[in-house]
Amino acid sequence: MAAYLNRTISMMSGDGPHNRPNVTAVLRTNGIDNSPLQIFVKAKKKINDIFGEIEDYVKDTVEYMHEVEKEDQIVSQEKVKQIEEFVYKVHSIREVLARDHMKVAFFGRTSNGKSSVINAMLRDKILPSGIGHTTNCFLQVEGSTSEDPFLTLDGSDEQMAVESVGQLAHALCKEKLSESQMVRVYWPKNRCLLLRDDVVFVDSPGVDVTPNLDEWIDKHCLDADVFVLVANAESTLMVTEKNFFHKVSMKLSKPNIFILNNRWDASASEPEFLDQVRRQHQERAIDFLVKELGVCTPKEAEERIFFISAKEALLTRLAEQGQTVSTPLTEGFQTRYFEFQDFERKFEECISQSAVKTKFEQHSQRGKFIANELRDILEEIYNESLKLKDEKLQQKKELTDKVNYTEQQLMIVTQEMKKKIRNMVEDVEQRVSKALTEEIRRLSTLLDEFNLPFHPEPLVLNVYKKELHLHVETGLGSNLRARLSTALAMNMEQSQTEMTTKMEALIPEKYRGDSNLIIPRRQPFEILYRLNCDNLCADFHEDLEFRFSYGITALIQRFSGSKGGFLALKNKREAPHSGLVPSTPVDVVDSRLFPGNTSLDDWSLLSRIAIMGVTSQGTMGCMLLAGVMFKTVGWRVIAITGALYGCLYFYERLTWTNKAKEKSFKKQYVDHATRKLRMIVDLTSANCSHQVQQELSGTFARLCCLVDKATTDMDDRLKVLEKEMATLENAGGKAKVLRNKANYLSHELDLFVDTYLKLHK
């Protein structure tokens, strides 16, 4: 029987018994490497690659948004949070995509051969089957990269030997698992092409062993792409089977359902009823799919119903792999095997199309939504950055124009103010000089106002002079201020106001209100007149000795001039015999009292005789003069004249009181102070003009500092604007790049939809 089976397989494969290819070669020859399942594998790889790019793109966008949020106000925190949520969404989608596979769930009544069908499709006896091998829980078979198969229990990561699946899932085992519990069997992918292509098979307990169908569906069926109802061809569809799929169709929209009438090899014993039974089963199955469930059309239903023998298909495939089989095959098994292969082909097409649509359509839409949302946000950021950049460019232009205008006007105003200050200084100098000269002429009047008691005692006189110095200085300063202060103050105020107005016009309104740039308001300017009479008149020496106004020396001064008399007296002092003549108080004359310019040659004879009278020959001269006059006018006239002369002398001597001494003192002080003050007229006027110049220059310098401060602030603002513009340009450039990448990702998703989704609709 084994030899017959091997020859049959050889005929089916087209090779002789001595030149049979291995299983992989046979599968490749039959085009399994190009099976429809590869579409899902390629689609999964493609959409995973796209979402990998989307994840990197979203992370780059979030990083960019954080950078922009710190530097500019073009991104709100709400948008940043919105973008950050996309990171978690994309990460979750990637995790789901990594776990996505094509899932087929097998359901049916107990002992209908569900596990046998799975074993036949997997080309190996993985799940327990046969007499007594009833599955008592859910078994999920999926591919593994491990070389050795293993299994895990639901809720545990412990890897168990795959041989224990027969004990765990056996209905006769002592420790039964719950019928809704899942046992995952990991089978090496290199042993099964279906598992390599991310197909997952789920074997279930019989739908007739428990009423908890809703729990099964919610826990294990909602993510299934294809449902395979394994029915017993020796009977018909039962109510329990129909009720289960009614519940499935209520929870899922048009589930993909295949109906396998297993154990069709039993029909070989009654070949005369084969067609009738087949037609009856097919009609009832079509009515169930079309009329009761409404999941497909009658034509589609015909493509979903198959009559197979899972046991024969498994034996045939075990024999293809070189394993020895001893179970005999009934007549017509080739037809049933071909139909099983036809089921697999249509099953692969259906599950591939269904899985691509159910697994990837929603993800592609969500990916496109995320890409479009990011594109719109980045487009808004890009436009906002361009708008802000244009605004700051306009601000920069206006600020640059203001800076240039301010600098030009500052040069013009500086030249104008320098000229005005120079004119003001010259005017003040002239005014002060004129006013001080006039006040010097009125110095005697000022001294008349000084009424401190006078006494010639030296100590008292020193105090008197100090007070007089102070009075003169105070009076002159007061008079000068009275004559000049109002006019000068008005001119200064006018000049400072003009400066302030002109310079304030150079400071932009925005900076004018700055607390650091307030135009200073100073106290009214007042010139200080520093005459310093105390030091100026420190060399003043008063002469309070009595001087007879009709004495010989006084007469000589009156008739001959002060300088001539001074020279005569000087000659007398310098004469060789002057040391022989004792000096008298009358002879002591201060040279300051003889400012005349008369020469020695102009002297009259009388002065010569008088001089002779006061020299060493004075006695002889006087006697000679008296003798001449006695003979000329007579002694009576001489006596009367001498008496009158003596009375006059005594009168003046008696009237030489403190009052007269004070008057003489003030007259001497006026003459001395006048000479000294005239010497400092130019110095005082220059000092006053210098004060004015300093005040105006200081005011202008402070105003210039304010303008410079405003200009510096504008320059700093220009630098800030340039930096902000560079930042906005950089932000706009990155936003544009990211926006274009969003368009690229959206286009990639469109291509994915066109390639893998629309193609199979």
PDB file of N, CA and C in Angstrom, residues 223-270:
ATOM      1  N   ASP A 223     -10.172  39.197  15.808  1.00  0.00           N
ATOM      2  CA  ASP A 223      -9.077  39.592  14.925  1.00  0.00           C
ATOM      3  C   ASP A 223      -8.769  38.531  13.873  1.00  0.00           C
ATOM      4  N   ALA A 224      -9.644  37.514  13.733  1.00  0.00           N
ATOM      5  CA  ALA A 224      -9.423  36.469  12.730  1.00  0.00           C
ATOM      6  C   ALA A 224      -9.778  37.003  11.345  1.00  0.00           C
ATOM      7  N   ASP A 225      -8.968  36.626  10.354  1.00  0.00           N
ATOM      8  CA  ASP A 225      -9.208  37.066   8.979  1.00  0.00           C
ATOM      9  C   ASP A 225     -10.091  36.072   8.219  1.00  0.00           C
ATOM     10  N   VAL A 226      -9.972  34.803   8.541  1.00  0.00           N
ATOM     11  CA  VAL A 226     -10.758  33.763   7.873  1.00  0.00           C
ATOM     12  C   VAL A 226     -11.233  32.767   8.927  1.00  0.00           C
ATOM     13  N   PHE A 227     -12.498  32.360   8.775  1.00  0.00           N
ATOM     14  CA  PHE A 227     -13.060  31.303   9.616  1.00  0.00           C
ATOM     15  C   PHE A 227     -13.259  30.063   8.745  1.00  0.00           C
ATOM     16  N   VAL A 228     -12.836  28.922   9.263  1.00  0.00           N
ATOM     17  CA  VAL A 228     -13.023  27.645   8.558  1.00  0.00           C
ATOM     18  C   VAL A 228     -13.941  26.772   9.410  1.00  0.00           C
ATOM     19  N   LEU A 229     -15.116  26.522   8.844  1.00  0.00           N
ATOM     20  CA  LEU A 229     -16.063  25.633   9.519  1.00  0.00           C
ATOM     21  C   LEU A 229     -15.798  24.218   9.008  1.00  0.00           C
ATOM     22  N   VAL A 230     -15.317  23.399   9.889  1.00  0.00           N
ATOM     23  CA  VAL A 230     -15.047  21.995   9.540  1.00  0.00           C
ATOM     24  C   VAL A 230     -16.282  21.176   9.932  1.00  0.00           C
ATOM     25  N   ALA A 231     -17.001  20.733   8.900  1.00  0.00           N
ATOM     26  CA  ALA A 231     -18.228  19.955   9.116  1.00  0.00           C
ATOM     27  C   ALA A 231     -17.956  18.480   8.822  1.00  0.00           C
ATOM     28  N   ASN A 232     -18.844  17.662   9.294  1.00  0.00           N
ATOM     29  CA  ASN A 232     -18.747  16.214   9.052  1.00  0.00           C
ATOM     30  C   ASN A 232     -19.601  15.886   7.852  1.00  0.00           C
ATOM     31  N   ALA A 233     -18.936  15.408   6.774  1.00  0.00           N
ATOM     32  CA  ALA A 233     -19.676  15.107   5.535  1.00  0.00           C
ATOM     33  C   ALA A 233     -20.640  13.952   5.708  1.00  0.00           C
ATOM     34  N   GLU A 234     -20.468  13.177   6.797  1.00  0.00           N
ATOM     35  CA  GLU A 234     -21.363  12.050   7.022  1.00  0.00           C
ATOM     36  C   GLU A 234     -22.688  12.504   7.628  1.00  0.00           C
ATOM     37  N   SER A 235     -22.775  13.753   8.012  1.00  0.00           N
ATOM     38  CA  SER A 235     -24.030  14.296   8.544  1.00  0.00           C
ATOM     39  C   SER A 235     -24.310  15.601   7.797  1.00  0.00           C
ATOM     40  N   THR A 236     -24.966  16.523   8.439  1.00  0.00           N
ATOM     41  CA  THR A 236     -25.254  17.820   7.838  1.00  0.00           C
ATOM     42  C   THR A 236     -24.921  18.907   8.849  1.00  0.00           C
ATOM     43  N   LEU A 237     -25.075  20.186   8.433  1.00  0.00           N
ATOM     44  CA  LEU A 237     -24.794  21.306   9.344  1.00  0.00           C
ATOM     45  C   LEU A 237     -25.754  21.276  10.514  1.00  0.00           C
ATOM     46  N   MET A 238     -25.180  21.388  11.712  1.00  0.00           N
ATOM     47  CA  MET A 238     -25.988  21.341  12.913  1.00  0.00           C
ATOM     48  C   MET A 238     -26.320  22.756  13.397  1.00  0.00           C
ATOM     49  N   VAL A 239     -27.341  22.843  14.246  1.00  0.00           N
ATOM     50  CA  VAL A 239     -27.784  24.136  14.770  1.00  0.00           C
ATOM     51  C   VAL A 239     -26.686  24.784  15.606  1.00  0.00           C
ATOM     52  N   THR A 240     -25.962  23.976  16.350  1.00  0.00           N
ATOM     53  CA  THR A 240     -24.892  24.546  17.190  1.00  0.00           C
ATOM     54  C   THR A 240     -23.834  25.230  16.326  1.00  0.00           C
ATOM     55  N   GLU A 241     -23.519  24.616  15.182  1.00  0.00           N
ATOM     56  CA  GLU A 241     -22.545  25.228  14.281  1.00  0.00           C
ATOM     57  C   GLU A 241     -23.091  26.524  13.695  1.00  0.00           C
ATOM     58  N   LYS A 242     -24.329  26.501  13.285  1.00  0.00           N
ATOM     59  CA  LYS A 242     -24.949  27.697  12.709  1.00  0.00           C
ATOM     60  C   LYS A 242     -25.054  28.816  13.753  1.00  0.00           C
ATOM     61  N   ASN A 243     -25.449  28.465  14.970  1.00  0.00           N
ATOM     62  CA  ASN A 243     -25.587  29.493  16.007  1.00  0.00           C
ATOM     63  C   ASN A 243     -24.257  30.209  16.276  1.00  0.00           C
ATOM     64  N   PHE A 244     -23.176  29.446  16.274  1.00  0.00           N
ATOM     65  CA  PHE A 244     -21.875  30.070  16.509  1.00  0.00           C
ATOM     66  C   PHE A 244     -21.571  31.116  15.441  1.00  0.00           C
ATOM     67  N   PHE A 245     -21.776  30.783  14.196  1.00  0.00           N
ATOM     68  CA  PHE A 245     -21.441  31.723  13.124  1.00  0.00           C
ATOM     69  C   PHE A 245     -22.467  32.851  13.007  1.00  0.00           C
ATOM     70  N   HIS A 246     -23.664  32.619  13.480  1.00  0.00           N
ATOM     71  CA  HIS A 246     -24.618  33.736  13.581  1.00  0.00           C
ATOM     72  C   HIS A 246     -24.089  34.773  14.576  1.00  0.00           C
ATOM     73  N   LYS A 247     -23.568  34.279  15.682  1.00  0.00           N
ATOM     74  CA  LYS A 247     -22.987  35.199  16.658  1.00  0.00           C
ATOM     75  C   LYS A 247     -21.753  35.911  16.091  1.00  0.00           C
ATOM     76  N   VAL A 248     -20.941  35.194  15.321  1.00  0.00           N
ATOM     77  CA  VAL A 248     -19.760  35.804  14.705  1.00  0.00           C
ATOM     78  C   VAL A 248     -20.168  36.905  13.746  1.00  0.00           C
ATOM     79  N   SER A 249     -21.161  36.654  12.904  1.00  0.00           N
ATOM     80  CA  SER A 249     -21.595  37.656  11.920  1.00  0.00           C
ATOM     81  C   SER A 249     -22.222  38.870  12.581  1.00  0.00           C
ATOM     82  N   MET A 250     -22.762  38.698  13.807  1.00  0.00           N
ATOM     83  CA  MET A 250     -23.305  39.842  14.535  1.00  0.00           C
ATOM     84  C   MET A 250     -22.183  40.752  15.057  1.00  0.00           C
ATOM     85  N   LYS A 251     -21.036  40.179  15.376  1.00  0.00           N
ATOM     86  CA  LYS A 251     -19.927  40.954  15.928  1.00  0.00           C
ATOM     87  C   LYS A 251     -18.967  41.446  14.842  1.00  0.00           C
ATOM     88  N   LEU A 252     -18.899  40.741  13.722  1.00  0.00           N
ATOM     89  CA  LEU A 252     -18.018  41.126  12.626  1.00  0.00           C
ATOM     90  C   LEU A 252     -18.834  41.401  11.378  1.00  0.00           C
ATOM     91  N   SER A 253     -18.335  42.323  10.567  1.00  0.00           N
ATOM     92  CA  SER A 253     -19.038  42.675   9.329  1.00  0.00           C
ATOM     93  C   SER A 253     -18.591  41.728   8.221  1.00  0.00           C
ATOM     94  N   LYS A 254     -19.495  40.870   7.784  1.00  0.00           N
ATOM     95  CA  LYS A 254     -19.257  39.939   6.681  1.00  0.00           C
ATOM     96  C   LYS A 254     -17.949  39.176   6.851  1.00  0.00           C
ATOM     97  N   PRO A 255     -17.879  38.280   7.818  1.00  0.00           N
ATOM     98  CA  PRO A 255     -16.658  37.489   8.004  1.00  0.00           C
ATOM     99  C   PRO A 255     -16.432  36.547   6.817  1.00  0.00           C
ATOM    100  N   ASN A 256     -15.160  36.255   6.543  1.00  0.00           N
ATOM    101  CA  ASN A 256     -14.809  35.308   5.483  1.00  0.00           C
ATOM    102  C   ASN A 256     -14.899  33.892   6.049  1.00  0.00           C
ATOM    103  N   ILE A 257     -15.822  33.100   5.496  1.00  0.00           N
ATOM    104  CA  ILE A 257     -16.083  31.768   6.030  1.00  0.00           C
ATOM    105  C   ILE A 257     -15.902  30.729   4.918  1.00  0.00           C
ATOM    106  N   PHE A 258     -15.102  29.732   5.208  1.00  0.00           N
ATOM    107  CA  PHE A 258     -14.974  28.548   4.356  1.00  0.00           C
ATOM    108  C   PHE A 258     -15.643  27.377   5.070  1.00  0.00           C
ATOM    109  N   ILE A 259     -16.321  26.536   4.280  1.00  0.00           N
ATOM    110  CA  ILE A 259     -16.962  25.336   4.841  1.00  0.00           C
ATOM    111  C   ILE A 259     -16.277  24.123   4.230  1.00  0.00           C
ATOM    112  N   LEU A 260     -15.664  23.329   5.089  1.00  0.00           N
ATOM    113  CA  LEU A 260     -14.995  22.097   4.666  1.00  0.00           C
ATOM    114  C   LEU A 260     -15.832  20.900   5.117  1.00  0.00           C
ATOM    115  N   ASN A 261     -16.305  20.143   4.155  1.00  0.00           N
ATOM    116  CA  ASN A 261     -17.017  18.895   4.458  1.00  0.00           C
ATOM    117  C   ASN A 261     -15.962  17.803   4.546  1.00  0.00           C
ATOM    118  N   ASN A 262     -15.494  17.567   5.769  1.00  0.00           N
ATOM    119  CA  ASN A 262     -14.416  16.623   5.998  1.00  0.00           C
ATOM    120  C   ASN A 262     -14.967  15.189   5.996  1.00  0.00           C
ATOM    121  N   ARG A 263     -14.003  14.280   5.897  1.00  0.00           N
ATOM    122  CA  ARG A 263     -14.322  12.854   5.843  1.00  0.00           C
ATOM    123  C   ARG A 263     -15.166  12.503   4.618  1.00  0.00           C
ATOM    124  N   TRP A 264     -14.901  13.191   3.554  1.00  0.00           N
ATOM    125  CA  TRP A 264     -15.632  12.907   2.301  1.00  0.00           C
ATOM    126  C   TRP A 264     -15.174  11.576   1.711  1.00  0.00           C
ATOM    127  N   ASP A 265     -14.092  11.007   2.244  1.00  0.00           N
ATOM    128  CA  ASP A 265     -13.649   9.693   1.776  1.00  0.00           C
ATOM    129  C   ASP A 265     -14.668   8.611   2.110  1.00  0.00           C
ATOM    130  N   ALA A 266     -15.603   8.881   3.042  1.00  0.00           N
ATOM    131  CA  ALA A 266     -16.656   7.910   3.369  1.00  0.00           C
ATOM    132  C   ALA A 266     -17.612   7.708   2.199  1.00  0.00           C
ATOM    133  N   SER A 267     -17.644   8.671   1.279  1.00  0.00           N
ATOM    134  CA  SER A 267     -18.543   8.555   0.128  1.00  0.00           C
ATOM    135  C   SER A 267     -18.082   7.482  -0.855  1.00  0.00           C
ATOM    136  N   ALA A 268     -16.843   7.053  -0.713  1.00  0.00           N
ATOM    137  CA  ALA A 268     -16.325   6.040  -1.641  1.00  0.00           C
ATOM    138  C   ALA A 268     -17.040   4.708  -1.474  1.00  0.00           C
ATOM    139  N   SER A 269     -17.607   4.483  -0.297  1.00  0.00           N
ATOM    140  CA  SER A 269     -18.327   3.224  -0.058  1.00  0.00           C
ATOM    141  C   SER A 269     -19.712   3.219  -0.701  1.00  0.00           C
ATOM    142  N   GLU A 270     -20.243   4.377  -1.026  1.00  0.00           N
ATOM    143  CA  GLU A 270     -21.551   4.489  -1.674  1.00  0.00           C
ATOM    144  C   GLU A 270     -21.424   5.406  -2.880  1.00  0.00           C
TER     145      GLU A 270
END
